[in-house]
mmCIF file of C-alpha atoms in Angstrom:
data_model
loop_
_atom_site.group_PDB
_atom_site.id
_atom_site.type_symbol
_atom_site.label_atom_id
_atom_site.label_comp_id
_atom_site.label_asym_id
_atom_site.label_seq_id
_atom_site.Cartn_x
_atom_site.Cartn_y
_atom_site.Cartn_z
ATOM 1 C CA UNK O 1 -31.004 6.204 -15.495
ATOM 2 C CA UNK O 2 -32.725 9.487 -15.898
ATOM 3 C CA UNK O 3 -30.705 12.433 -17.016
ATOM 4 C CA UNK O 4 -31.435 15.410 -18.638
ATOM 5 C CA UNK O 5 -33.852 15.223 -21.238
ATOM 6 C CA UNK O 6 -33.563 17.624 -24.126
ATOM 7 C CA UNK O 7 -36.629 18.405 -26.682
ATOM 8 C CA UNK O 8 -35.521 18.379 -30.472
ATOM 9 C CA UNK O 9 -36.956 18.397 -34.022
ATOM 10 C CA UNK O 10 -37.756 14.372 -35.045
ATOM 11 C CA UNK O 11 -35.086 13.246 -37.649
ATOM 12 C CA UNK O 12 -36.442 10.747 -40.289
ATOM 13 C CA UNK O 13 -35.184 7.354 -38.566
ATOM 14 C CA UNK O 14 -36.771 8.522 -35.337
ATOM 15 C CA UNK O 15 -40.127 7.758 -36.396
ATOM 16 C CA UNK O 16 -39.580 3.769 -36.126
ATOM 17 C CA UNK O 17 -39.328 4.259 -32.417
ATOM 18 C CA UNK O 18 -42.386 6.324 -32.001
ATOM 19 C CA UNK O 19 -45.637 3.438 -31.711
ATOM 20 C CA UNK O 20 -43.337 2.000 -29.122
ATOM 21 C CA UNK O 21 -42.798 5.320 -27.135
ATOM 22 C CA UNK O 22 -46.897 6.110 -27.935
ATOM 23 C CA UNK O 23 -47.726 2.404 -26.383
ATOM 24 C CA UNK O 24 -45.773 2.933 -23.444
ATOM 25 C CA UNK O 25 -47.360 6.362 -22.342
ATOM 26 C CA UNK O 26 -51.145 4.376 -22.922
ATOM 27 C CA UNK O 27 -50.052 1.597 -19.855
ATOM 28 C CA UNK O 28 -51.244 4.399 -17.795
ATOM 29 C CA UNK O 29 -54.954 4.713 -19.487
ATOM 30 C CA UNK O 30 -54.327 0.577 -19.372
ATOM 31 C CA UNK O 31 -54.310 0.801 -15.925
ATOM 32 C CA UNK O 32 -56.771 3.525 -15.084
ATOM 33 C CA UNK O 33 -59.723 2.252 -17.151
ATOM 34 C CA UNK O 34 -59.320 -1.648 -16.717
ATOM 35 C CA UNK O 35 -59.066 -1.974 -20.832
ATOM 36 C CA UNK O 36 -56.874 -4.832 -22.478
ATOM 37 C CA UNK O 37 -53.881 -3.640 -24.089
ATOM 38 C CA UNK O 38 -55.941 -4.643 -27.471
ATOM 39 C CA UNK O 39 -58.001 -1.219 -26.939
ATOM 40 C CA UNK O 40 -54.950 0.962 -27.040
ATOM 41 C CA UNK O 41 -52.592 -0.971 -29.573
ATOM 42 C CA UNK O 42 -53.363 1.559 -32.604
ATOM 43 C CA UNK O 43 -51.289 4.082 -32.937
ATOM 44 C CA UNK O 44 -51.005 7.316 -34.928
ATOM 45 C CA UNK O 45 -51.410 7.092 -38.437
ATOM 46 C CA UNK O 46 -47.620 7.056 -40.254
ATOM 47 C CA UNK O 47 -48.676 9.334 -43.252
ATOM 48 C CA UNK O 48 -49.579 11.470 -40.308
ATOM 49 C CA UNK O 49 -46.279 11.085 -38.531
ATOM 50 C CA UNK O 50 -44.415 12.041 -41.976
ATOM 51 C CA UNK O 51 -46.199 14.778 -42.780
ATOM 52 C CA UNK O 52 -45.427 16.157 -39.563
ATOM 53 C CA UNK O 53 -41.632 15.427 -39.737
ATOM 54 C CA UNK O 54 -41.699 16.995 -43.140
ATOM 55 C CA UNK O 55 -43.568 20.401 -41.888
ATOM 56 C CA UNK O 56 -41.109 20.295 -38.871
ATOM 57 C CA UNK O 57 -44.154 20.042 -36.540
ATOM 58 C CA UNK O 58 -42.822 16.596 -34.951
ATOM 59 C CA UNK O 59 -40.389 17.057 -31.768
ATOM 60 C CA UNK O 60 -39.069 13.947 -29.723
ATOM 61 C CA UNK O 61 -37.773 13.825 -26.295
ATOM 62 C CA UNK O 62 -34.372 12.366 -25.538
ATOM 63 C CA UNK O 63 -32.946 11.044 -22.554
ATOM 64 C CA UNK O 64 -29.172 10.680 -23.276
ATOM 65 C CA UNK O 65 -30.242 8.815 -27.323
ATOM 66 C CA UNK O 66 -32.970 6.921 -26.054
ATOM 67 C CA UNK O 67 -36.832 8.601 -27.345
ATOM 68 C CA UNK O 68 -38.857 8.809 -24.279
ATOM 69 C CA UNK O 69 -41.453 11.181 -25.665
ATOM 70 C CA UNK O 70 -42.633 12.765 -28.816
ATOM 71 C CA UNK O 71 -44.933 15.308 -30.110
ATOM 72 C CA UNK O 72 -46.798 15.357 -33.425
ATOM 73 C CA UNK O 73 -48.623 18.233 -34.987
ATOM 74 C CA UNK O 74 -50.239 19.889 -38.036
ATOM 75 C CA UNK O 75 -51.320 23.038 -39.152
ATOM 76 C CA UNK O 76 -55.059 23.891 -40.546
ATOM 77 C CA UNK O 77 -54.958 27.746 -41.890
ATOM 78 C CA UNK O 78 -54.349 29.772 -38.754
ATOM 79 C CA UNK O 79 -54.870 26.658 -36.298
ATOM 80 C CA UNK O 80 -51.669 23.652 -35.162
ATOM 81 C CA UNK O 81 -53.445 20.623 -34.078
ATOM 82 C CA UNK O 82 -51.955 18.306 -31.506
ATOM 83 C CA UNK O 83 -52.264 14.749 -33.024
ATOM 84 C CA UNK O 84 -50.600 12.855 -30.215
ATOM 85 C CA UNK O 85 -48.764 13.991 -27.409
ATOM 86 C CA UNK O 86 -46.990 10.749 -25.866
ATOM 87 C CA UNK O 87 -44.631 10.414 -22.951
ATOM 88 C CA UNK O 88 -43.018 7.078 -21.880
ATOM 89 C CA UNK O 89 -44.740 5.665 -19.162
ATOM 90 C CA UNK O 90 -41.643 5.694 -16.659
ATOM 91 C CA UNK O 91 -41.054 9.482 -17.573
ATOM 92 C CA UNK O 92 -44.462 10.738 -17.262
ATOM 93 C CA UNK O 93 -44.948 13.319 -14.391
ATOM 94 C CA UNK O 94 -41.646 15.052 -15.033
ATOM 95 C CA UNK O 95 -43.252 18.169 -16.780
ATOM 96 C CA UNK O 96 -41.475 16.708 -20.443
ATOM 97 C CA UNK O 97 -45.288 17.421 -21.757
ATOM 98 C CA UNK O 98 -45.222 20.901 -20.718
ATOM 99 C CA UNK O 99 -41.860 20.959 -22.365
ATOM 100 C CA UNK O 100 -43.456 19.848 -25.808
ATOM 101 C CA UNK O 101 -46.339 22.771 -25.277
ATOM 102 C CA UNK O 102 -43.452 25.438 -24.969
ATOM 103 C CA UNK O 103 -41.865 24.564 -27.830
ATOM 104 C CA UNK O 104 -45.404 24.533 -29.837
ATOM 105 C CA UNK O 105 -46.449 28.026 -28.823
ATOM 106 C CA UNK O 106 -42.830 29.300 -29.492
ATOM 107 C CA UNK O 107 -43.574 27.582 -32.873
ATOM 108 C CA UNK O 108 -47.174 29.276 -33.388
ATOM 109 C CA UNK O 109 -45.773 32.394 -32.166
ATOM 110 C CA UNK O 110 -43.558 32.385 -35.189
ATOM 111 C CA UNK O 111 -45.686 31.144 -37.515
ATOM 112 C CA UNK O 112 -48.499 33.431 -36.766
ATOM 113 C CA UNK O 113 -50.639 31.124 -35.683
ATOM 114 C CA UNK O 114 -53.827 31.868 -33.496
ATOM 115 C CA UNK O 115 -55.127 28.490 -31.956
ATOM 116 C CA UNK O 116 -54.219 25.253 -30.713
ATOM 117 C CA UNK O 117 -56.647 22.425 -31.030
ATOM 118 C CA UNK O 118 -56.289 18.999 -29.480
ATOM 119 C CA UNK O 119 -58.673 15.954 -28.577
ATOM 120 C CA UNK O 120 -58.943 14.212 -25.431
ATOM 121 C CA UNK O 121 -61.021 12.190 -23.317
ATOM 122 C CA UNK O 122 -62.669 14.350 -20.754
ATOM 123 C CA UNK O 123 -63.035 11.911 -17.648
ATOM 124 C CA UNK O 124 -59.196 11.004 -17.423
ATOM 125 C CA UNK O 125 -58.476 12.533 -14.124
ATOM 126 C CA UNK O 126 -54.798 13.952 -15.795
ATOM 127 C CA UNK O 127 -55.830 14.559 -19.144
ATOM 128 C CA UNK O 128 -58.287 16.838 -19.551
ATOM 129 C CA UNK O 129 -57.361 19.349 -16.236
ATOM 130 C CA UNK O 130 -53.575 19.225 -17.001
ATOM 131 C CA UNK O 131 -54.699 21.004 -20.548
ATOM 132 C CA UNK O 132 -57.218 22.996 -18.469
ATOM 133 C CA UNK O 133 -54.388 24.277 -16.067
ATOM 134 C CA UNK O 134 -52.465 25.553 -19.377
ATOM 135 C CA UNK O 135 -55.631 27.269 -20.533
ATOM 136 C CA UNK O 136 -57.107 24.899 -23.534
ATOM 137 C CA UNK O 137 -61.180 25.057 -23.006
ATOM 138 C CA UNK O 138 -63.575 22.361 -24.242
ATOM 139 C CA UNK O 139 -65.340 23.565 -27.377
ATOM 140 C CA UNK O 140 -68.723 21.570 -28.474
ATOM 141 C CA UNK O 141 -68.837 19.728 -31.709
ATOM 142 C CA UNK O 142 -70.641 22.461 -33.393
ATOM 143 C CA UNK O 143 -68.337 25.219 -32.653
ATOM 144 C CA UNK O 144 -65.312 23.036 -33.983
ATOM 145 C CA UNK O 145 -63.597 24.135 -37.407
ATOM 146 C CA UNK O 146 -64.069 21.887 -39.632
ATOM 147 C CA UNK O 147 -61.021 20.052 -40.051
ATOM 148 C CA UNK O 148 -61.274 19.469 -36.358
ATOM 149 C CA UNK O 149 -64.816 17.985 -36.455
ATOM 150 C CA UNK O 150 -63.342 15.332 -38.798
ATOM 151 C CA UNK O 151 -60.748 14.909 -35.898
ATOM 152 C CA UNK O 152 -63.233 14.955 -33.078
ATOM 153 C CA UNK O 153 -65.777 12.536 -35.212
ATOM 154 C CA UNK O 154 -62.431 9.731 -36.321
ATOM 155 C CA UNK O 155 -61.221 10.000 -32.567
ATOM 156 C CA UNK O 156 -64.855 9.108 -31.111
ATOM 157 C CA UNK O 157 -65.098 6.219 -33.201
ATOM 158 C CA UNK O 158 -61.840 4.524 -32.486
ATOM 159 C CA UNK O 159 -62.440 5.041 -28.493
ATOM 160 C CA UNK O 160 -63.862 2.514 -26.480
ATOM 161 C CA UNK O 161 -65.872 5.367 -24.699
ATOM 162 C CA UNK O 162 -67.059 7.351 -27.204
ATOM 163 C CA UNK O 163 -68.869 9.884 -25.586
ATOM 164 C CA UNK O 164 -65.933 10.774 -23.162
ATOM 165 C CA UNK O 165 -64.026 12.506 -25.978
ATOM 166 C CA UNK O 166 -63.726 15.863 -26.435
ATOM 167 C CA UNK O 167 -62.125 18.686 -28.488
ATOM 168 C CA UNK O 168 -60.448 21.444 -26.745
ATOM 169 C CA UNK O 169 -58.886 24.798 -28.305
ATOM 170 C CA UNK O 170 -56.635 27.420 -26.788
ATOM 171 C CA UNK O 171 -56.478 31.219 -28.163
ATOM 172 C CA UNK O 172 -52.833 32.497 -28.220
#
């Protein structure tokens, strides 16, 4: 049953449930791109997962206890970097990743921060214009800080499609 789902700061013995949650929200790039489930069984790096819990830059989403959703992030000088954004496949659609976004910006608002950076694969039909519609904009490889070319350049080599995968930015 779906209630109300509520956005909170990840608590150390949430982060067991996370690959699960992260799996779940890839059945829908499954589906969309014909791929075995062998192309999309990585998931985010743990050391990456902890040191967002221990910057509090790691939210989850909860309906009633269960994690349907979660958020992971890190900040590079006066950029926060979206490492995963991952809803459960039966609650995508129900604006929870909007949800996360608010919370980030309220975050970078009080951190001072003055640009979001994510990856993502730019021929997804709900990937890349969902982060257009909330103003993110492609940037090219050689415009990219640094730590984000490392990013971009990791990312396009675990992707079965490469050249599909993009880095986007958005000035606050």
């Amino acid at each position: 049953m779906k209630n109300r789902v509520t956005i909170e700061l990840a608590k150390e013995n949430d982060l067991e449930y996370l690959p699960d949650v992260e799996r779940s929200a890839a059945r829908k790039f499954i589906e969309y791109l014909k791929l075995n489930e062998g192309n999309f069984s990585k998931t985010l790096d743990q050391n990456i997962l902890k040191q967002s819990l221990s910057n509090k830059s790691l939210w989850v989403a909860r309906n009633n206890a269960d994690i349907i959703g979660f958020l992971a992030s890190r900040t590079f000088d006066k950029f926060i970097h979206i490492d995963e954004l991952s809803v459960s496949f039966e609650f995508q659609g129900m604006g929870i990743g909007r949800k996360f976004l608010d919370v980030l910006n309220e975050k970078a608002a009080d951190d001072g921060i003055q640009e979001l950076t994510l990856t993502t694969d730019k021929l997804i039909p709900w990937n890349f214009p969902y982060y257009q519609r909330l103003g993110f904009s492609e940037v090219d490889m050689e415009e990219c800080p640094h730590f984000l070319k490392e990013i971009l350049t990791r990312d396009k080599n675990a992707n079965p499609v490469p050249e599909n995968r993009v880095a986007m930015t958005k000035k606050l």
